C-alpha cells in the first residue's frame, strides 16, 4: 500500500511542473495593469493561460476574467462567479 502511495506521489510531483503556466514578465504585467486601470478595471492577478494573458479584475463590482492577446487587446471575457 505504501509503495503504491509513494509511486502516486512521485508521479504527481513529476507532472506538476509541466502543467504550471509560466509567469507574465514584469514589463508586460505593468503594461496590462496600466491599460486596464485606465479603462476602469481594478486588476487583481495576471497569469498566462493557453498562450494568452489571463487577468482577474474587478469592474463596477463584478469579478471578471479577461483574456488578452499579445497586443494587449481583450479577446474574451467572462464573469467570475
Short mmCIF file of C-alpha atoms in Angstrom, two decimals:
data_model
loop_
_atom_site.label_atom_id
_atom_site.label_comp_id
_atom_site.label_asym_id
_atom_site.label_seq_id
_atom_site.Cartn_x
_atom_site.Cartn_y
_atom_site.Cartn_z
CA UNK A 1 0.00 0.00 0.00
CA UNK A 2 2.75 2.46 0.91
CA UNK A 3 4.62 1.63 -2.31
CA UNK A 4 1.55 2.49 -4.36
CA UNK A 5 1.07 5.75 -2.46
CA UNK A 6 4.75 6.65 -2.85
CA UNK A 7 4.59 5.93 -6.59
CA UNK A 8 1.45 8.05 -6.98
CA UNK A 9 3.02 10.97 -5.12
CA UNK A 10 6.18 10.71 -7.21
CA UNK A 11 4.13 10.76 -10.42
CA UNK A 12 2.23 13.86 -9.29
CA UNK A 13 5.45 15.62 -8.34
CA UNK A 14 6.97 14.95 -11.74
CA UNK A 15 3.94 16.10 -13.74
CA UNK A 16 3.06 19.22 -11.73
CA UNK A 17 5.73 21.49 -13.29
CA UNK A 18 4.58 20.53 -16.78
CA UNK A 19 1.05 21.74 -16.03
CA UNK A 20 2.11 25.05 -14.48
CA UNK A 21 1.94 28.10 -16.72
CA UNK A 22 4.90 30.48 -16.85
CA UNK A 23 4.57 33.86 -15.21
CA UNK A 24 3.97 37.01 -17.21
CA UNK A 25 7.15 39.12 -17.31
CA UNK A 26 7.18 42.28 -15.19
CA UNK A 27 7.19 44.68 -18.17
CA UNK A 28 4.14 43.07 -19.78
CA UNK A 29 2.32 42.89 -16.45
CA UNK A 30 2.94 46.61 -15.89
CA UNK A 31 1.58 47.45 -19.38
CA UNK A 32 -1.51 45.27 -18.81
CA UNK A 33 -2.14 46.82 -15.40
CA UNK A 34 -1.73 50.37 -16.78
CA UNK A 35 -4.03 49.75 -19.78
CA UNK A 36 -6.81 48.07 -17.81
CA UNK A 37 -6.63 50.55 -14.92
CA UNK A 38 -7.11 53.38 -17.44
CA UNK A 39 -10.21 51.51 -18.68
CA UNK A 40 -11.68 51.36 -15.17
CA UNK A 41 -10.63 47.87 -14.08
CA UNK A 42 -9.09 47.01 -10.71
CA UNK A 43 -6.51 44.36 -11.64
CA UNK A 44 -6.09 41.60 -9.07
CA UNK A 45 -3.92 38.95 -10.79
CA UNK A 46 -2.16 38.42 -14.12
CA UNK A 47 -1.21 34.96 -15.47
CA UNK A 48 -0.52 33.13 -18.73
CA UNK A 49 -3.05 30.57 -19.93
CA UNK A 50 -3.32 28.83 -23.30
CA UNK A 51 -0.99 31.34 -24.95
CA UNK A 52 -2.97 34.35 -23.76
CA UNK A 53 -2.61 36.73 -20.85
CA UNK A 54 -5.27 35.94 -18.26
CA UNK A 55 -6.31 38.77 -15.95
CA UNK A 56 -8.52 38.59 -12.90
CA UNK A 57 -10.07 42.01 -12.30
CA UNK A 58 -12.99 43.92 -10.82
CA UNK A 59 -15.14 46.45 -12.63
CA UNK A 60 -18.33 48.02 -11.32
CA UNK A 61 -18.42 45.45 -8.52
CA UNK A 62 -18.24 42.45 -10.87
CA UNK A 63 -15.40 39.92 -10.79
CA UNK A 64 -14.11 39.23 -14.30
CA UNK A 65 -11.64 37.01 -16.09
CA UNK A 66 -10.18 38.77 -19.12
CA UNK A 67 -8.06 37.13 -21.81
CA UNK A 68 -5.69 39.37 -23.76
CA UNK A 69 -3.68 38.66 -26.91
CA UNK A 70 -0.03 39.63 -27.46
CA UNK A 71 -1.07 43.16 -28.46
CA UNK A 72 -2.95 43.51 -25.13
CA UNK A 73 -6.39 43.51 -26.75
CA UNK A 74 -9.18 41.87 -24.77
CA UNK A 75 -10.24 38.92 -26.91
CA UNK A 76 -12.51 37.19 -24.40
CA UNK A 77 -14.05 37.96 -21.04
CA UNK A 78 -16.28 36.15 -18.62
CA UNK A 79 -17.87 36.84 -15.29
CA UNK A 80 -16.11 35.03 -12.46
CA UNK A 81 -18.82 33.78 -10.11
#
